[in-house]
Structures are given as C-alpha cells and as structure tokens.
Short mmCIF file of C-alpha atoms in Angstrom, two decimals:
data_model
loop_
_atom_site.label_atom_id
_atom_site.label_comp_id
_atom_site.label_asym_id
_atom_site.label_seq_id
_atom_site.Cartn_x
_atom_site.Cartn_y
_atom_site.Cartn_z
CA MET A 1086 19.91 36.93 -21.84
CA ALA A 1087 20.81 34.82 -18.87
CA ILE A 1088 19.97 31.17 -18.94
CA GLY A 1089 19.65 29.71 -15.46
CA PHE A 1090 19.30 26.02 -14.97
CA GLU A 1091 16.54 26.62 -12.43
CA GLY A 1092 14.53 28.60 -14.93
CA ALA A 1093 15.27 26.28 -17.82
CA LEU A 1094 14.06 23.20 -16.01
CA SER A 1095 10.99 25.14 -14.94
CA VAL A 1096 8.09 23.45 -13.28
CA HIS A 1097 8.94 19.92 -14.36
CA ALA A 1098 11.59 19.31 -11.72
CA GLN A 1099 9.16 20.32 -8.99
CA ALA A 1100 6.37 18.30 -10.56
CA LEU A 1101 8.58 15.21 -10.53
CA GLU A 1102 9.24 15.65 -6.84
CA ILE A 1103 5.54 15.82 -6.01
CA ARG A 1104 4.75 12.95 -8.36
CA SER A 1105 7.27 10.71 -6.64
CA ARG A 1106 5.87 11.69 -3.25
CA ARG A 1107 2.37 10.86 -4.45
CA ALA A 1108 3.61 7.52 -5.80
CA GLU A 1109 4.93 6.72 -2.35
CA ILE A 1110 1.64 7.60 -0.65
CA LEU A 1111 -0.45 5.59 -3.11
CA ALA A 1112 1.93 2.64 -2.74
CA ALA A 1113 1.38 2.82 1.02
CA ASN A 1114 -2.39 2.76 0.45
CA LEU A 1115 -2.07 -0.32 -1.73
CA ALA A 1116 0.27 -1.96 0.78
CA ASN A 1117 -2.32 -1.48 3.52
CA VAL A 1118 -5.29 -2.71 1.51
CA ASP A 1119 -5.94 -5.45 4.11
CA THR A 1120 -4.96 -3.56 7.27
CA PRO A 1121 -7.89 -3.01 9.64
CA ASN A 1122 -8.68 0.63 10.43
CA TYR A 1123 -6.16 1.95 7.91
CA GLN A 1124 -7.31 5.17 6.28
CA ALA A 1125 -6.33 5.87 2.70
CA ARG A 1126 -4.42 9.10 2.14
CA ASP A 1127 -3.58 11.29 -0.80
CA ILE A 1128 -2.31 14.74 -1.65
CA ASP A 1129 -3.84 17.41 -3.83
CA PHE A 1130 -1.28 17.62 -6.63
CA LYS A 1131 -2.39 21.05 -7.84
CA ALA A 1132 -2.21 22.60 -4.37
CA ALA A 1133 1.11 20.92 -3.65
CA LEU A 1134 2.63 22.24 -6.86
CA ALA A 1135 1.25 25.73 -6.22
CA SER A 1136 2.76 25.74 -2.74
CA VAL A 1137 6.14 24.66 -4.09
CA GLN A 1138 5.99 27.45 -6.63
CA GLY A 1139 5.02 29.94 -3.90
CA ARG A 1140 1.88 30.95 -5.75
CA GLU A 1141 -0.62 29.71 -3.23
CA GLU A 1142 -3.64 31.86 -2.71
CA THR A 1143 -4.00 33.28 0.78
CA LEU A 1144 -6.56 35.51 2.40
CA LYS A 1145 -5.78 39.18 2.21
CA THR A 1146 -5.25 40.97 5.53
CA THR A 1147 -6.49 44.57 5.55
CA ASN A 1148 -5.99 45.27 9.23
CA ALA A 1149 -2.98 44.79 11.48
CA ALA A 1150 -5.15 42.83 13.90
CA HIS A 1151 -6.07 40.25 11.26
CA LEU A 1152 -4.48 36.90 11.71
CA PRO A 1153 -2.86 35.35 8.68
CA ALA A 1154 -4.95 32.56 7.24
CA GLN A 1155 -3.36 29.25 8.05
CA GLY A 1156 -5.91 26.92 6.55
CA ASP A 1157 -4.80 23.63 5.18
CA ALA A 1158 -1.19 23.73 4.22
CA PRO A 1159 -1.19 22.96 0.49
CA GLY A 1160 0.35 19.64 -0.26
CA GLU A 1161 -0.78 18.43 3.10
CA LEU A 1162 -1.78 14.80 3.43
CA LEU A 1163 -5.52 14.42 3.15
CA TYR A 1164 -7.80 11.49 3.89
CA ARG A 1165 -9.72 9.91 1.09
CA THR A 1166 -13.50 9.69 1.38
CA PRO A 1167 -14.45 6.11 0.59
CA VAL A 1168 -17.40 5.24 -1.61
CA GLN A 1169 -17.94 2.01 0.26
CA MET A 1170 -16.14 1.53 3.52
CA ALA A 1171 -15.01 -1.92 4.52
CA LEU A 1172 -16.42 -3.52 7.66
CA ASP A 1173 -13.03 -3.46 9.37
CA GLY A 1174 -12.71 0.32 9.04
CA ASN A 1175 -10.32 0.22 6.10
CA THR A 1176 -10.98 2.97 3.56
CA VAL A 1177 -8.63 1.81 0.80
CA GLU A 1178 -10.42 1.14 -2.47
CA GLU A 1179 -7.99 -0.93 -4.45
CA GLU A 1180 -9.26 -0.08 -7.94
CA GLN A 1181 -9.19 3.64 -7.27
CA GLU A 1182 -5.69 3.47 -5.82
CA LYS A 1183 -4.44 1.38 -8.71
CA ALA A 1184 -5.93 3.78 -11.24
CA GLY A 1185 -4.43 6.70 -9.34
CA PHE A 1186 -1.04 5.04 -9.19
CA SER A 1187 -0.99 4.29 -12.93
CA ASP A 1188 -2.13 7.80 -13.72
CA ASN A 1189 0.55 9.21 -11.46
CA ALA A 1190 3.23 7.01 -13.01
CA LEU A 1191 2.26 8.07 -16.53
CA ARG A 1192 2.32 11.74 -15.61
CA TYR A 1193 5.65 11.24 -13.89
CA GLN A 1194 7.05 9.83 -17.13
CA ALA A 1195 5.53 12.68 -19.12
CA SER A 1196 7.22 15.22 -16.85
CA LEU A 1197 10.42 13.24 -17.11
CA GLN A 1198 10.24 13.29 -20.90
CA LEU A 1199 9.71 17.05 -20.94
CA LEU A 1200 12.56 17.52 -18.49
CA GLY A 1201 14.78 15.34 -20.68
CA ASN A 1202 13.95 17.50 -23.69
CA ARG A 1203 14.91 20.60 -21.72
CA VAL A 1204 18.24 19.04 -20.76
CA GLN A 1205 18.88 18.14 -24.37
CA GLY A 1206 18.04 21.68 -25.39
CA LEU A 1207 20.51 23.03 -22.87
CA LEU A 1208 23.18 20.61 -24.05
CA ALA A 1209 22.63 21.74 -27.64
CA ALA A 1210 22.94 25.36 -26.55
CA ILE A 1211 26.14 24.64 -24.60
CA ARG A 1212 27.77 22.82 -27.50
CA GLY A 1213 26.63 25.49 -29.93
CA GLU A 1214 26.61 23.04 -32.79
CA MET B 82 14.11 10.67 -3.49
CA SER B 83 10.96 9.18 -2.12
CA LEU B 84 10.51 6.68 -4.93
CA PHE B 85 13.08 4.45 -3.25
CA LYS B 86 10.78 4.20 -0.25
CA VAL B 87 8.17 2.54 -2.44
CA PHE B 88 10.42 -0.52 -2.45
CA ASP B 89 10.30 -0.68 1.35
CA ILE B 90 6.55 -0.09 1.48
CA SER B 91 5.57 -2.54 -1.24
CA GLY B 92 8.19 -5.00 -0.01
CA SER B 93 6.62 -5.01 3.44
CA ALA B 94 3.24 -5.65 1.85
CA LEU B 95 4.63 -8.56 -0.18
CA ARG B 96 6.07 -10.05 3.00
CA ALA B 97 2.78 -9.62 4.89
CA GLN B 98 0.74 -11.19 2.08
CA THR B 99 3.20 -14.09 1.90
CA ILE B 100 2.68 -14.74 5.60
CA ARG B 101 -1.07 -14.64 4.98
CA LEU B 102 -0.72 -17.14 2.13
CA ASN B 103 1.44 -19.35 4.36
CA THR B 104 -1.12 -19.41 7.16
CA THR B 105 -3.84 -20.24 4.63
CA ALA B 106 -1.72 -23.09 3.29
CA SER B 107 -1.11 -24.31 6.83
CA ASN B 108 -4.84 -24.14 7.64
CA MET B 109 -5.79 -26.03 4.49
CA ALA B 110 -3.08 -28.63 5.05
CA ASN B 111 -4.29 -29.30 8.59
CA ILE B 112 -7.97 -29.36 7.80
CA ASP B 113 -8.20 -33.06 8.74
CA SER B 114 -5.61 -33.15 11.53
CA ILE B 115 -7.55 -35.19 14.05
CA SER B 116 -6.73 -35.00 17.74
CA SER B 117 -8.11 -36.65 20.86
CA SER B 118 -7.92 -33.63 23.17
CA THR B 119 -9.24 -30.15 22.49
CA ALA B 120 -5.98 -28.58 23.73
CA THR B 121 -3.81 -30.20 21.08
CA THR B 122 -6.21 -29.77 18.16
CA TYR B 123 -5.05 -27.48 15.37
CA ARG B 124 -6.91 -24.19 15.23
CA ALA B 125 -7.24 -21.95 12.17
CA ARG B 126 -4.49 -19.31 12.16
CA GLN B 127 -4.70 -15.76 10.85
CA PRO B 128 -2.05 -13.03 10.70
CA VAL B 129 -2.85 -9.60 12.19
CA PHE B 130 -1.90 -6.68 9.97
CA ALA B 131 -1.11 -3.17 11.16
CA ALA B 132 0.27 -0.07 9.45
CA GLN B 133 3.88 0.83 10.29
CA LEU B 134 3.22 4.15 11.95
CA ASN B 135 6.13 4.11 14.38
CA ASP B 136 7.99 6.93 12.68
CA ALA B 137 6.22 10.26 13.13
CA GLU B 138 7.82 11.95 10.14
CA ASP B 139 6.91 9.12 7.81
CA GLU B 140 3.81 10.02 5.91
CA ALA B 141 3.50 6.78 3.99
CA ALA B 142 3.48 3.57 5.94
CA GLY B 143 4.18 0.01 5.01
CA VAL B 144 2.44 -2.93 6.65
CA ASP B 145 3.58 -5.00 9.59
CA VAL B 146 2.47 -8.41 10.79
CA LEU B 147 1.84 -8.02 14.50
CA GLY B 148 1.41 -11.69 15.10
CA ILE B 149 -0.57 -14.81 14.31
CA THR B 150 -3.82 -15.42 16.12
CA GLU B 151 -5.62 -18.72 16.51
CA SER B 152 -9.33 -18.86 15.85
CA GLN B 153 -11.45 -19.35 18.97
CA ALA B 154 -14.37 -20.80 17.04
CA PRO B 155 -15.63 -24.12 18.43
CA LEU B 156 -13.86 -27.24 17.18
CA ARG B 157 -15.73 -29.82 15.20
CA ARG B 158 -16.43 -33.04 17.10
CA GLU B 159 -17.24 -36.30 15.42
CA TYR B 160 -18.28 -39.65 16.84
CA ARG B 161 -15.72 -42.15 15.57
CA PRO B 162 -15.24 -44.86 18.20
CA ASP B 163 -13.12 -46.96 15.84
CA HIS B 164 -10.57 -44.18 15.32
CA PRO B 165 -7.26 -44.77 17.18
CA LEU B 166 -7.25 -41.14 18.42
CA SER B 167 -10.79 -41.13 19.75
CA ASP B 168 -11.33 -40.10 23.38
CA PRO B 169 -12.95 -42.44 25.98
CA GLN B 170 -16.40 -41.29 24.85
CA GLY B 171 -15.56 -42.23 21.26
CA TYR B 172 -15.25 -38.67 19.90
CA VAL B 173 -12.43 -37.10 17.90
CA ASN B 174 -11.71 -33.37 17.58
CA LEU B 175 -11.32 -31.80 14.16
CA PRO B 176 -9.80 -28.33 13.48
CA ASN B 177 -12.13 -25.33 13.17
CA VAL B 178 -10.81 -24.54 9.69
CA ASN B 179 -13.47 -23.32 7.28
CA PRO B 180 -12.32 -24.23 3.75
CA VAL B 181 -14.58 -21.66 2.08
CA GLU B 182 -13.15 -18.89 4.24
CA GLU B 183 -9.62 -20.08 3.55
CA MET B 184 -10.11 -20.13 -0.21
CA ALA B 185 -11.56 -16.61 -0.19
CA ASN B 186 -8.64 -15.52 1.97
CA MET B 187 -6.17 -17.12 -0.40
CA ILE B 188 -7.61 -15.36 -3.45
CA SER B 189 -7.62 -12.02 -1.63
CA ALA B 190 -4.01 -12.49 -0.53
CA SER B 191 -2.78 -13.44 -3.98
CA ARG B 192 -4.57 -10.49 -5.60
CA SER B 193 -3.05 -8.11 -3.06
CA TYR B 194 0.37 -9.66 -3.68
CA GLN B 195 -0.03 -9.11 -7.41
CA SER B 196 -1.07 -5.49 -7.11
CA ASN B 197 1.84 -4.69 -4.80
CA LEU B 198 4.22 -6.40 -7.18
CA GLU B 199 2.81 -4.26 -9.98
CA VAL B 200 3.43 -1.13 -7.93
CA LEU B 201 6.99 -2.28 -7.34
CA ASN B 202 7.57 -2.91 -11.03
CA THR B 203 6.11 0.43 -12.09
CA SER B 204 8.26 2.27 -9.54
CA LYS B 205 11.31 0.43 -10.79
CA GLN B 206 10.59 1.55 -14.34
CA MET B 207 10.04 5.12 -13.16
CA LEU B 208 13.40 5.10 -11.39
CA LEU B 209 15.21 3.53 -14.33
CA ARG B 210 13.77 6.17 -16.63
CA THR B 211 14.90 8.85 -14.21
CA LEU B 212 18.43 7.47 -14.23
CA THR B 213 18.64 7.93 -17.99
CA LEU B 214 17.38 11.52 -17.84
CA GLY B 215 18.75 13.70 -20.65
CA ASP B 216 20.19 10.86 -22.71
#
C-alpha cells in the first residue's frame, strides 16, 4: 500500500487554503465597513472546495455542437445581498461579517487540528515505534 | 498564504479609523474657535474613505483615505459686540461643528477600530497555530 502525502493530508490542506482566502475577503469587508458604495463580497466555500477537488458538477453535452457550460466559476467572488442597505450604498453588515469571520476562523482551526493529527499519524508511521 | 494580507487590510482600516478619530477630536477641540472673518473660521472636517481597488488581481481590498473635506454647512454667527474678535457689525463667526454628529462619528469610528483589531488578533492566532502544525 502506497502512502502519498497528498492523499494522507486529504481535503484538509485544500480546505485551509480556501478558509484563509475567505478570512482575507471577510477582513476586507470589515475594513470597508464605512466606505461609501463598497459592496460586501464573499465566496461559496462548498463550491470553492468542490472546484479545487475537481468534482464540480457541469452540464452534460450530448451533441458536438453544444457549448460547454461556463456558468459561475466555483469559488468565484460573489456579492452579498444586504438585509438593510446603508444610505451611502455600502452593503457591509458588520454583525454578519463578524459572525462569518469568527465561524471561518473556528473552522480553520478545526481543519488545522485535523491536519495536525494526520501529520502526527504519518510521523508515527515513519518512526514505526 | 493569503492570511498575511489580512494584516495589510485590517492595518489600513485601523489607520483610516484613526484619521477619522483625529478629525473628530480636532472638530470637537475647535468647537468654540471664534473668528472675525468667515474665511478664517474653522470648518468641520471629515475624511473621505475609498476601497483600495487599484490592483486588478487583488480580490480583497483595504481602505484608503482619499483626503479630508471641510463641511460647507453655514457657519454660526453670534452678536457679541464686546468680543475682541467681533467684526464691525458686532458679529463673531463660530465653526459649523455639530457636537451630536461628532459624538456619533466618534463612537462609530471606535467600534470599527475595535472590530478590525479583533480581526487582526484572530488572524494572528490562526497564523501562529499554523506555524506549530504537527507539533
């Protein structure tokens, strides 16, 4: 049985990458909470992870003349729909962004913990103790 | 590693909010700065914020202070003929600073500062945890 590091670390390494990207985007939203006309952005974590894993669902083409479905590229930056828009055109809702950021940070640490356990498992296997 | 960029983004926000707090402090400090001519009277100052969207490949933007604008609201005029700075008609000009507006602005700026600082701290912890991966 071959043990590859890629396979052993599994989805967690990719999840961490997307989590850190999302942290950056949410931090930008919070930084621009008072910027007129700034529009809050976010990514769809599930779609982004699926696209990284190459398991995204695409439309089936049954004829040579069919064009491949482009659609929204998964992991693409989306705009948030505000519940209450500010008068100056800013769509950042601070509470929502804060909650999202905390949630993202916690999940990042969870992925990190799981990844750490994997590394420890590999180390144990290498030492063979 | 995009987490490092959070420091730039939140840092720019901290800087912008500090400028906002400074202008509020300046406005409040000069609320009674009397002047004889309308040209030299202090006017309420406000910073103008804009997202840093100069780099096309950057998807997350920090915040920039484009400049400081002076309020064009009418100045307050008071009849005080005994004041040494009064004009020939006996009027003095007072700044157009609205203390209620300034206080609301100050609270908003300090709250934004706090939340950006929190983001910075959380990101720091995330990075520190990442550095000790597999220990």
